[in-house]
Tab-separated table of C-alpha atoms in Angstrom:
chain	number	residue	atom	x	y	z
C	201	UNK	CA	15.977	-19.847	0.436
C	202	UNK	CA	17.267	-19.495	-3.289
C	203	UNK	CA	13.977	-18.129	-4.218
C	204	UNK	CA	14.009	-17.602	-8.514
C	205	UNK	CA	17.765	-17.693	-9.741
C	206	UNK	CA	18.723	-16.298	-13.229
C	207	UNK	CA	21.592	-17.278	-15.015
C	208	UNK	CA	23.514	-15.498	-16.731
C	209	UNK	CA	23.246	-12.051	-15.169
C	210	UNK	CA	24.639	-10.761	-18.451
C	211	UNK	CA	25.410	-11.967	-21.849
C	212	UNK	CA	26.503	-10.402	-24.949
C	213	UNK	CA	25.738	-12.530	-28.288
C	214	UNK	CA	26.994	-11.737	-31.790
C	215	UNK	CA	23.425	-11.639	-34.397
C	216	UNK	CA	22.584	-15.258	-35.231
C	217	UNK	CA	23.670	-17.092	-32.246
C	218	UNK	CA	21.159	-19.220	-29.810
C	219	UNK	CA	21.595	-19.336	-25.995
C	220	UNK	CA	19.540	-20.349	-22.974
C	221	UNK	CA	18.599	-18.206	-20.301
C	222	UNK	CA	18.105	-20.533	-16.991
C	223	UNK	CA	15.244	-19.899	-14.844
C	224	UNK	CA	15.056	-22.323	-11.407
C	225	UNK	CA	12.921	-22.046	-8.405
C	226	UNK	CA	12.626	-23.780	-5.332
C	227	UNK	CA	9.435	-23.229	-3.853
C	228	UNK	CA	7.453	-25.696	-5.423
C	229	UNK	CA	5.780	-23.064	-7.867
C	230	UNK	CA	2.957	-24.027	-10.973
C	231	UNK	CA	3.227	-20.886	-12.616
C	232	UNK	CA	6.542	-19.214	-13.995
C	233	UNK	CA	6.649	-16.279	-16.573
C	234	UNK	CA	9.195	-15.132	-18.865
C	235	UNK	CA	9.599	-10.973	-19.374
C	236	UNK	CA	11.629	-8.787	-20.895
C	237	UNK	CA	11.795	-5.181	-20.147
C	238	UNK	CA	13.519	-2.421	-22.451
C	239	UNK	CA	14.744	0.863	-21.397
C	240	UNK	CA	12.430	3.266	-19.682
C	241	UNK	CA	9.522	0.834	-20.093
C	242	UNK	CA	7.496	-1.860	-18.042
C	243	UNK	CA	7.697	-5.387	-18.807
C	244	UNK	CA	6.326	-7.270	-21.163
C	245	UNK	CA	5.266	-10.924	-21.471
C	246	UNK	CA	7.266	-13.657	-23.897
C	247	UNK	CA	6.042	-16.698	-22.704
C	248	UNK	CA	4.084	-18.475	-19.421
C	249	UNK	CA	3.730	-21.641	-17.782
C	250	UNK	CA	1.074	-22.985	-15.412
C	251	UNK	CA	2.386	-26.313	-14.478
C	252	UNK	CA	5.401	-28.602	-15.809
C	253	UNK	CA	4.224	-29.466	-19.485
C	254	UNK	CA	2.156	-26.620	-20.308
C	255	UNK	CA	3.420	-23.493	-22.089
C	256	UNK	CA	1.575	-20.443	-23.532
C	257	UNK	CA	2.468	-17.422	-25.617
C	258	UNK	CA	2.599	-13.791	-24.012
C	259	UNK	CA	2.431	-10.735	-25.573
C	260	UNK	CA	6.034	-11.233	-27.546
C	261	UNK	CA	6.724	-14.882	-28.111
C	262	UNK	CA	8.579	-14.315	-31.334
C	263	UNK	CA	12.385	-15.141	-31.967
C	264	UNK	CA	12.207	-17.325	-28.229
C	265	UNK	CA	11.111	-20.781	-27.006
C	266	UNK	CA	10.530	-22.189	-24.070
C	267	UNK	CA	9.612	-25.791	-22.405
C	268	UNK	CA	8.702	-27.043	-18.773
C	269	UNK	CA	10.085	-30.562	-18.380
C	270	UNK	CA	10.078	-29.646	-14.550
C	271	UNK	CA	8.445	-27.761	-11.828
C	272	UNK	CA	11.726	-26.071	-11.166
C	273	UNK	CA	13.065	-25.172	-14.442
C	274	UNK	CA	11.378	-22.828	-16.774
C	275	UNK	CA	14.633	-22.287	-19.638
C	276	UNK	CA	13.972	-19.276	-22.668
C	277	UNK	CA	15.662	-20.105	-25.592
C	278	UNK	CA	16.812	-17.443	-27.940
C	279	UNK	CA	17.385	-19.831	-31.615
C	280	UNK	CA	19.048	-16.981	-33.735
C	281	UNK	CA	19.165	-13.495	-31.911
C	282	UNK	CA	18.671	-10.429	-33.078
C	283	UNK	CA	19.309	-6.871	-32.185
C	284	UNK	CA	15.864	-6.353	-31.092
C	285	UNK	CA	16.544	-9.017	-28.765
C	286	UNK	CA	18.606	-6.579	-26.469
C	287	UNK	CA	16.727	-6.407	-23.443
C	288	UNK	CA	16.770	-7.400	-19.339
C	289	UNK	CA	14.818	-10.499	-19.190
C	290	UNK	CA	13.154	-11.451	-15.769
C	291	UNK	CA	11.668	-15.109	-15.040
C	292	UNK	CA	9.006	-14.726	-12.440
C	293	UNK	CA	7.005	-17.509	-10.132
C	294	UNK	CA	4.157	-17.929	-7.986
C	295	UNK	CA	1.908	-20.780	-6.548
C	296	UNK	CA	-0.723	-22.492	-7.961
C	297	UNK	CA	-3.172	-20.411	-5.994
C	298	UNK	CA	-3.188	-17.510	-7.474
C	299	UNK	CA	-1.208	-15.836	-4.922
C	300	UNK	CA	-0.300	-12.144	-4.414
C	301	UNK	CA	3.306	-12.590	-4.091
C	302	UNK	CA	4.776	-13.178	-7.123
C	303	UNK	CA	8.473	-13.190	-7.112
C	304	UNK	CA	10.936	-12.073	-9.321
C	305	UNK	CA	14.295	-13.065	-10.560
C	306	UNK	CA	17.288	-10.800	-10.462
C	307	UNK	CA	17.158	-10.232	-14.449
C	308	UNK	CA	19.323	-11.136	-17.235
C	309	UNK	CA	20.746	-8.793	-19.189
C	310	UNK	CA	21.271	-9.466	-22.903
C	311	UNK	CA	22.646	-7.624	-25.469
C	312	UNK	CA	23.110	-8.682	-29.116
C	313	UNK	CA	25.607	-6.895	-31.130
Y	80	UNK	CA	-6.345	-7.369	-24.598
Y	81	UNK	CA	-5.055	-5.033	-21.418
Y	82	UNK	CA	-4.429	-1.564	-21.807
Y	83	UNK	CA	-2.576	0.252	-18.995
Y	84	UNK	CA	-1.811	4.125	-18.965
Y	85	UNK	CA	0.280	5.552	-15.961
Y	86	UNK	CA	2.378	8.774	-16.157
Y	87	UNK	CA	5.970	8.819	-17.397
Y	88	UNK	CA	7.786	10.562	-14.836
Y	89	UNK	CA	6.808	13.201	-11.651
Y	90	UNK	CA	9.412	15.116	-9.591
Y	91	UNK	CA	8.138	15.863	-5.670
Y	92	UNK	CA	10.319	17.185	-3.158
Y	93	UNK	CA	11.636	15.227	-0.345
Y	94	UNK	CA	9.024	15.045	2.545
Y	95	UNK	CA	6.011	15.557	0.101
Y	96	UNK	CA	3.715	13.353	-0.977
Y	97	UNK	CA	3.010	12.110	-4.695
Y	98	UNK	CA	0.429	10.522	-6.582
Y	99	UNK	CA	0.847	8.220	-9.348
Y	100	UNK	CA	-2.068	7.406	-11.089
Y	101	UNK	CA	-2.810	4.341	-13.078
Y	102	UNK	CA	-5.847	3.575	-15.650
Y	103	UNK	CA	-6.344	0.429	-17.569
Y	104	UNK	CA	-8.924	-0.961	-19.909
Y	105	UNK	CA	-9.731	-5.172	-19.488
Y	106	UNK	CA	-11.119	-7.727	-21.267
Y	107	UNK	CA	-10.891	-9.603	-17.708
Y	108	UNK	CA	-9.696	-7.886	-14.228
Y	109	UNK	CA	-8.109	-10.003	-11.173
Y	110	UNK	CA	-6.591	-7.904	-9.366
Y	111	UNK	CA	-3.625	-5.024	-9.119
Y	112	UNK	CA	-0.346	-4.546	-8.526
Y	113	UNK	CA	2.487	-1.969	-7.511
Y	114	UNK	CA	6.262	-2.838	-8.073
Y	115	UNK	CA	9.147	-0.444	-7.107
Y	116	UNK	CA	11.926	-0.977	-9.257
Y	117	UNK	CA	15.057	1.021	-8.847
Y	118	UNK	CA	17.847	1.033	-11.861
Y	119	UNK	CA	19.154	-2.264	-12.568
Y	120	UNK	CA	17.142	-4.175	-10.513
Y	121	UNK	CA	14.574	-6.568	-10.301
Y	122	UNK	CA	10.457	-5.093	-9.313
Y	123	UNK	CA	9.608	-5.720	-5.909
Y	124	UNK	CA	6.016	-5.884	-4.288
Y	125	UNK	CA	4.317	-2.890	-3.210
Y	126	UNK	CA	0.445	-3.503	-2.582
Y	127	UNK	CA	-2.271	-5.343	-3.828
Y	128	UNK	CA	-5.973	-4.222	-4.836
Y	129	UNK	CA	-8.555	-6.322	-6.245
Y	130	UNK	CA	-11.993	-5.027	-4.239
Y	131	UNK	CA	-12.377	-1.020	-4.407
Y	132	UNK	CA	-10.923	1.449	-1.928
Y	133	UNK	CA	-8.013	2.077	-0.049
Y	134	UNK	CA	-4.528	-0.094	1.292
Y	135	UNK	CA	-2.542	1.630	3.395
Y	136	UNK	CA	0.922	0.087	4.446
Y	137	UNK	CA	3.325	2.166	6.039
Y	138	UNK	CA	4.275	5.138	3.733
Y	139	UNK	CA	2.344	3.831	0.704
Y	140	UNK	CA	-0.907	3.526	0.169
Y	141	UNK	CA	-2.790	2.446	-2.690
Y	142	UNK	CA	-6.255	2.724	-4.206
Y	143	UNK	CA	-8.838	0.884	-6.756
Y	144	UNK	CA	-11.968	1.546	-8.439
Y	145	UNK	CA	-12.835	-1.273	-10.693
Y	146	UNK	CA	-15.857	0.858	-11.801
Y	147	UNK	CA	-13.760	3.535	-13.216
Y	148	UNK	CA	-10.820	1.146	-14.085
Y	149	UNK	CA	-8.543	3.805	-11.839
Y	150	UNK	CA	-5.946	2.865	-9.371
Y	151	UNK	CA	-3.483	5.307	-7.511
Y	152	UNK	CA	-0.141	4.937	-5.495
Y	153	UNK	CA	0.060	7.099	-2.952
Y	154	UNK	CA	3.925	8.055	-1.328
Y	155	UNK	CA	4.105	10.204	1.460
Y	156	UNK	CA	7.083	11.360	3.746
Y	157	UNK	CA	9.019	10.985	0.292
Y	158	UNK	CA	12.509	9.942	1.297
Y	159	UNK	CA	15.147	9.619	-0.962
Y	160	UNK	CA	15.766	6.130	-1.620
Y	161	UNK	CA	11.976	6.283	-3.103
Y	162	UNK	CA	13.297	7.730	-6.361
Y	163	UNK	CA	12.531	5.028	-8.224
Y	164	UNK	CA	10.173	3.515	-10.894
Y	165	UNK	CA	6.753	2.343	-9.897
Y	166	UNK	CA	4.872	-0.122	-12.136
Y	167	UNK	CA	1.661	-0.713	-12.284
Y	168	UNK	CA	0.361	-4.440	-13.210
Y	169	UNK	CA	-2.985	-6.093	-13.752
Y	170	UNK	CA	-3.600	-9.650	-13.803
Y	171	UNK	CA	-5.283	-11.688	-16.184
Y	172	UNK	CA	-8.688	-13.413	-14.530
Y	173	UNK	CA	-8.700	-16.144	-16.506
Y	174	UNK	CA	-7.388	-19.472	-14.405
Y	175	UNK	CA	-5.512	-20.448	-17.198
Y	176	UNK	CA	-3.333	-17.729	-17.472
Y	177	UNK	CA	-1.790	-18.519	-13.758
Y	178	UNK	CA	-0.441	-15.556	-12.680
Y	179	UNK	CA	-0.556	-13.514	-16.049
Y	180	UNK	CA	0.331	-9.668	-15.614
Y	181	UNK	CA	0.326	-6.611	-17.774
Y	182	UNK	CA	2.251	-3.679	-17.128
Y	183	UNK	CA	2.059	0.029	-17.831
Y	184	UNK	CA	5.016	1.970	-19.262
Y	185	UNK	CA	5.752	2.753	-15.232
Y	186	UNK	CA	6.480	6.011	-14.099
Y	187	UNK	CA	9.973	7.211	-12.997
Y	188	UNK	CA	10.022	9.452	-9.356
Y	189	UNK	CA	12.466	11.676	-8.691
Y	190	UNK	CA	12.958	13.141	-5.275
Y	191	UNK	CA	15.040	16.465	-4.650
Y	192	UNK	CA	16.473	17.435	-1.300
Protein backbone atom coordinates (compact mmCIF):
# COMPACT_ATOMS: atom_id res chain seq x y z
CA UNK A 1 0.00 0.00 0.00
CA UNK A 2 1.16 3.62 -1.11
CA UNK A 3 -0.34 4.96 1.97
CA UNK A 4 0.00 9.27 1.75
CA UNK A 5 2.70 10.16 -1.00
CA UNK A 6 4.32 13.68 -1.10
CA UNK A 7 5.75 15.10 -3.98
CA UNK A 8 8.36 16.82 -4.20
CA UNK A 9 10.51 15.65 -1.30
CA UNK A 10 12.38 18.92 -1.74
CA UNK A 11 12.10 22.10 -3.59
CA UNK A 12 13.94 25.24 -3.60
CA UNK A 13 11.91 28.39 -5.09
CA UNK A 14 13.35 31.84 -5.83
CA UNK A 15 10.77 34.73 -3.71
CA UNK A 16 7.69 35.26 -5.89
CA UNK A 17 7.27 32.01 -7.56
CA UNK A 18 4.00 29.59 -7.09
CA UNK A 19 4.28 25.76 -6.96
CA UNK A 20 2.10 22.84 -5.91
CA UNK A 21 2.88 20.49 -3.36
CA UNK A 22 0.97 17.02 -4.27
CA UNK A 23 -0.69 15.20 -1.60
CA UNK A 24 -2.45 11.56 -2.78
CA UNK A 25 -3.81 8.79 -0.74
CA UNK A 26 -5.17 5.59 -1.39
CA UNK A 27 -7.14 4.46 1.35
CA UNK A 28 -10.28 5.92 0.68
CA UNK A 29 -9.75 8.76 3.39
CA UNK A 30 -12.50 11.98 4.16
CA UNK A 31 -10.19 13.91 6.05
CA UNK A 32 -6.63 15.17 4.86
CA UNK A 33 -4.58 18.02 6.58
CA UNK A 34 -1.95 20.20 5.39
CA UNK A 35 1.16 21.10 8.08
CA UNK A 36 4.12 22.66 8.11
CA UNK A 37 6.69 22.28 10.72
CA UNK A 38 9.81 24.70 11.27
CA UNK A 39 12.94 23.90 12.98
CA UNK A 40 12.88 22.65 16.51
CA UNK A 41 9.09 23.05 16.64
CA UNK A 42 5.79 20.91 16.31
CA UNK A 43 3.55 21.28 13.51
CA UNK A 44 1.25 23.54 12.74
CA UNK A 45 -2.01 23.55 10.75
CA UNK A 46 -2.41 25.50 7.09
CA UNK A 47 -5.36 24.11 5.85
CA UNK A 48 -7.98 20.84 6.32
CA UNK A 49 -10.37 18.91 4.47
CA UNK A 50 -13.21 16.65 5.59
CA UNK A 51 -14.50 15.27 2.41
CA UNK A 52 -13.84 16.09 -1.46
CA UNK A 53 -15.32 19.74 -1.79
CA UNK A 54 -14.92 21.03 1.56
CA UNK A 55 -11.88 23.01 2.75
CA UNK A 56 -11.19 24.92 6.01
CA UNK A 57 -8.50 27.22 7.34
CA UNK A 58 -5.93 26.00 10.11
CA UNK A 59 -4.00 27.88 12.24
CA UNK A 60 -1.70 29.47 9.19
CA UNK A 61 -3.67 29.59 5.99
CA UNK A 62 -1.95 32.69 4.73
CA UNK A 63 0.29 32.91 1.48
CA UNK A 64 -1.29 28.99 0.51
CA UNK A 65 -4.43 27.51 -1.10
CA UNK A 66 -5.78 24.50 -1.34
CA UNK A 67 -8.89 22.56 -3.13
CA UNK A 68 -10.38 18.91 -2.94
CA UNK A 69 -11.74 18.03 -6.38
CA UNK A 70 -11.09 14.33 -5.19
CA UNK A 71 -11.00 11.97 -2.36
CA UNK A 72 -7.43 11.21 -3.24
CA UNK A 73 -5.86 14.44 -3.93
CA UNK A 74 -5.54 17.14 -1.40
CA UNK A 75 -2.80 19.75 -3.58
CA UNK A 76 -1.27 23.12 -1.35
CA UNK A 77 -0.61 25.79 -3.48
CA UNK A 78 2.02 28.30 -2.63
CA UNK A 79 0.80 31.64 -5.25
CA UNK A 80 3.94 33.90 -4.57
CA UNK A 81 6.40 32.44 -1.86
CA UNK A 82 8.10 33.96 0.54
CA UNK A 83 10.98 33.39 2.83
CA UNK A 84 8.81 32.66 5.67
CA UNK A 85 7.52 30.02 3.58
CA UNK A 86 10.71 27.82 4.28
CA UNK A 87 9.47 25.00 6.08
CA UNK A 88 8.86 20.82 5.87
CA UNK A 89 5.32 20.52 4.95
CA UNK A 90 3.48 17.17 5.83
CA UNK A 91 -0.08 16.20 4.26
CA UNK A 92 -1.76 13.89 6.68
CA UNK A 93 -5.10 11.48 6.31
CA UNK A 94 -7.47 9.56 8.20
CA UNK A 95 -11.04 8.03 7.83
CA UNK A 96 -14.15 9.47 8.16
CA UNK A 97 -14.52 7.95 11.59
CA UNK A 98 -12.58 9.72 13.51
CA UNK A 99 -9.97 7.20 13.74
CA UNK A 100 -6.80 7.00 15.89
CA UNK A 101 -4.45 6.32 13.19
CA UNK A 102 -3.79 9.14 11.36
CA UNK A 103 -1.07 8.81 8.87
CA UNK A 104 1.48 10.91 7.74
CA UNK A 105 3.27 11.75 4.59
CA UNK A 106 7.01 11.63 4.24
CA UNK A 107 7.26 15.65 4.21
CA UNK A 108 8.22 18.13 1.72
CA UNK A 109 10.84 20.19 2.21
CA UNK A 110 10.74 23.76 0.87
CA UNK A 111 12.98 26.37 0.94
CA UNK A 112 12.58 29.84 -0.63
CA UNK A 113 15.61 31.81 -1.28
CA UNK B 1 -8.17 28.01 20.72
CA UNK B 2 -5.62 25.00 21.98
CA UNK B 3 -2.81 25.69 24.03
CA UNK B 4 -0.20 22.93 24.49
CA UNK B 5 2.99 23.24 26.80
CA UNK B 6 5.52 20.24 26.84
CA UNK B 7 9.24 20.59 27.75
CA UNK B 8 11.91 21.51 25.21
CA UNK B 9 14.44 19.00 25.60
CA UNK B 10 15.53 16.20 28.61
CA UNK B 11 18.76 14.14 28.53
CA UNK B 12 18.36 10.44 30.46
CA UNK B 13 20.88 7.90 30.30
CA UNK B 14 20.54 4.80 28.36
CA UNK B 15 18.52 2.14 30.37
CA UNK B 16 16.63 4.87 32.44
CA UNK B 17 13.44 5.91 32.23
CA UNK B 18 12.05 9.52 31.30
CA UNK B 19 9.06 11.45 31.62
CA UNK B 20 7.79 13.91 29.29
CA UNK B 21 5.08 15.80 30.42
CA UNK B 22 2.45 17.52 28.42
CA UNK B 23 -0.33 20.24 29.56
CA UNK B 24 -2.84 21.86 27.34
CA UNK B 25 -5.70 24.25 27.75
CA UNK B 26 -9.14 23.47 25.28
CA UNK B 27 -11.90 25.08 24.11
CA UNK B 28 -12.98 21.34 23.07
CA UNK B 29 -10.91 17.97 23.98
CA UNK B 30 -11.15 14.59 21.79
CA UNK B 31 -8.60 12.89 22.54
CA UNK B 32 -4.46 12.69 22.68
CA UNK B 33 -1.72 11.87 20.91
CA UNK B 34 2.11 10.89 21.02
CA UNK B 35 4.30 11.03 17.77
CA UNK B 36 8.05 10.08 17.71
CA UNK B 37 9.72 11.92 15.16
CA UNK B 38 13.38 11.45 14.57
CA UNK B 39 15.42 14.20 12.30
CA UNK B 40 14.14 14.45 8.93
CA UNK B 41 11.38 12.38 9.16
CA UNK B 42 7.87 12.14 9.17
CA UNK B 43 5.85 11.67 13.14
CA UNK B 44 4.83 8.30 13.72
CA UNK B 45 2.09 6.99 16.23
CA UNK B 46 2.87 6.38 19.70
CA UNK B 47 -0.39 6.02 21.93
CA UNK B 48 -3.64 7.30 22.25
CA UNK B 49 -5.62 8.73 25.42
CA UNK B 50 -8.95 10.13 25.43
CA UNK B 51 -10.59 8.57 28.95
CA UNK B 52 -8.16 9.18 32.11
CA UNK B 53 -5.40 6.86 33.26
CA UNK B 54 -2.82 4.82 32.02
CA UNK B 55 -1.71 2.96 28.28
CA UNK B 56 0.94 0.89 28.48
CA UNK B 57 2.45 -0.61 25.17
CA UNK B 58 5.64 -2.18 25.29
CA UNK B 59 8.33 0.34 26.51
CA UNK B 60 6.00 3.37 26.44
CA UNK B 61 3.40 4.14 28.33
CA UNK B 62 1.26 7.02 28.43
CA UNK B 63 -1.12 8.85 30.75
CA UNK B 64 -4.28 11.41 30.80
CA UNK B 65 -6.15 13.41 33.16
CA UNK B 66 -8.71 15.42 31.39
CA UNK B 67 -9.50 17.00 34.82
CA UNK B 68 -6.16 18.50 35.17
CA UNK B 69 -5.62 18.87 31.34
CA UNK B 70 -2.13 16.72 32.05
CA UNK B 71 -0.83 13.96 29.95
CA UNK B 72 2.65 12.16 30.33
CA UNK B 73 4.87 9.84 28.08
CA UNK B 74 6.50 7.53 29.87
CA UNK B 75 10.01 5.69 28.19
CA UNK B 76 11.62 3.13 30.00
CA UNK B 77 14.61 0.73 29.15
CA UNK B 78 15.75 3.95 27.12
CA UNK B 79 17.62 2.55 24.15
CA UNK B 80 19.33 4.53 21.84
CA UNK B 81 17.42 4.76 18.79
CA UNK B 82 14.72 6.57 21.25
CA UNK B 83 16.65 9.84 20.98
CA UNK B 84 14.24 11.47 19.27
CA UNK B 85 11.46 14.16 19.39
CA UNK B 86 8.15 13.34 20.97
CA UNK B 87 5.08 15.46 20.14
CA UNK B 88 2.32 15.82 21.84
CA UNK B 89 -1.17 16.46 19.88
CA UNK B 90 -4.75 17.11 20.85
CA UNK B 91 -7.61 16.84 18.66
CA UNK B 92 -10.25 19.13 17.99
CA UNK B 93 -13.91 17.61 19.24
CA UNK B 94 -15.79 19.28 16.99
CA UNK B 95 -17.06 16.74 13.97
CA UNK B 96 -16.36 19.25 11.62
CA UNK B 97 -12.91 19.62 12.10
CA UNK B 98 -12.29 15.72 10.99
CA UNK B 99 -9.28 14.85 12.39
CA UNK B 100 -8.01 18.41 13.50
CA UNK B 101 -4.75 18.30 15.77
CA UNK B 102 -2.70 20.76 17.70
CA UNK B 103 0.71 20.26 18.64
CA UNK B 104 3.07 21.36 21.37
CA UNK B 105 6.55 22.73 20.61
CA UNK B 106 7.65 18.75 21.23
CA UNK B 107 10.40 17.91 23.26
CA UNK B 108 13.80 16.64 21.94
CA UNK B 109 15.38 13.26 24.03
CA UNK B 110 18.69 12.63 24.10
CA UNK B 111 20.07 9.35 25.29
CA UNK B 112 23.86 8.90 26.40
CA UNK B 113 25.59 5.56 26.59
Amino acid sequence: NAGVTQTPKFQVLKTGQSMTLQCAQDMNHEYMSWYRQDPGMGLRLIHYSVGAGITDQGEVPNGYNVSRSTTEDFPLRLLSAAPSQTSVYFCASTGQGGGNTIYFGEGSWLTVV
Amino acid sequence: GQNIDQPTEMTATEGAIVQINCTYQTSGFNGLFWYQQHAGEAPTFLSYNVLDGLEEKGRFSSFLSRSKGYSYLLLKELQMKDSASYLCAVRDKRKAAGNKLTFGGGTRVLVKP
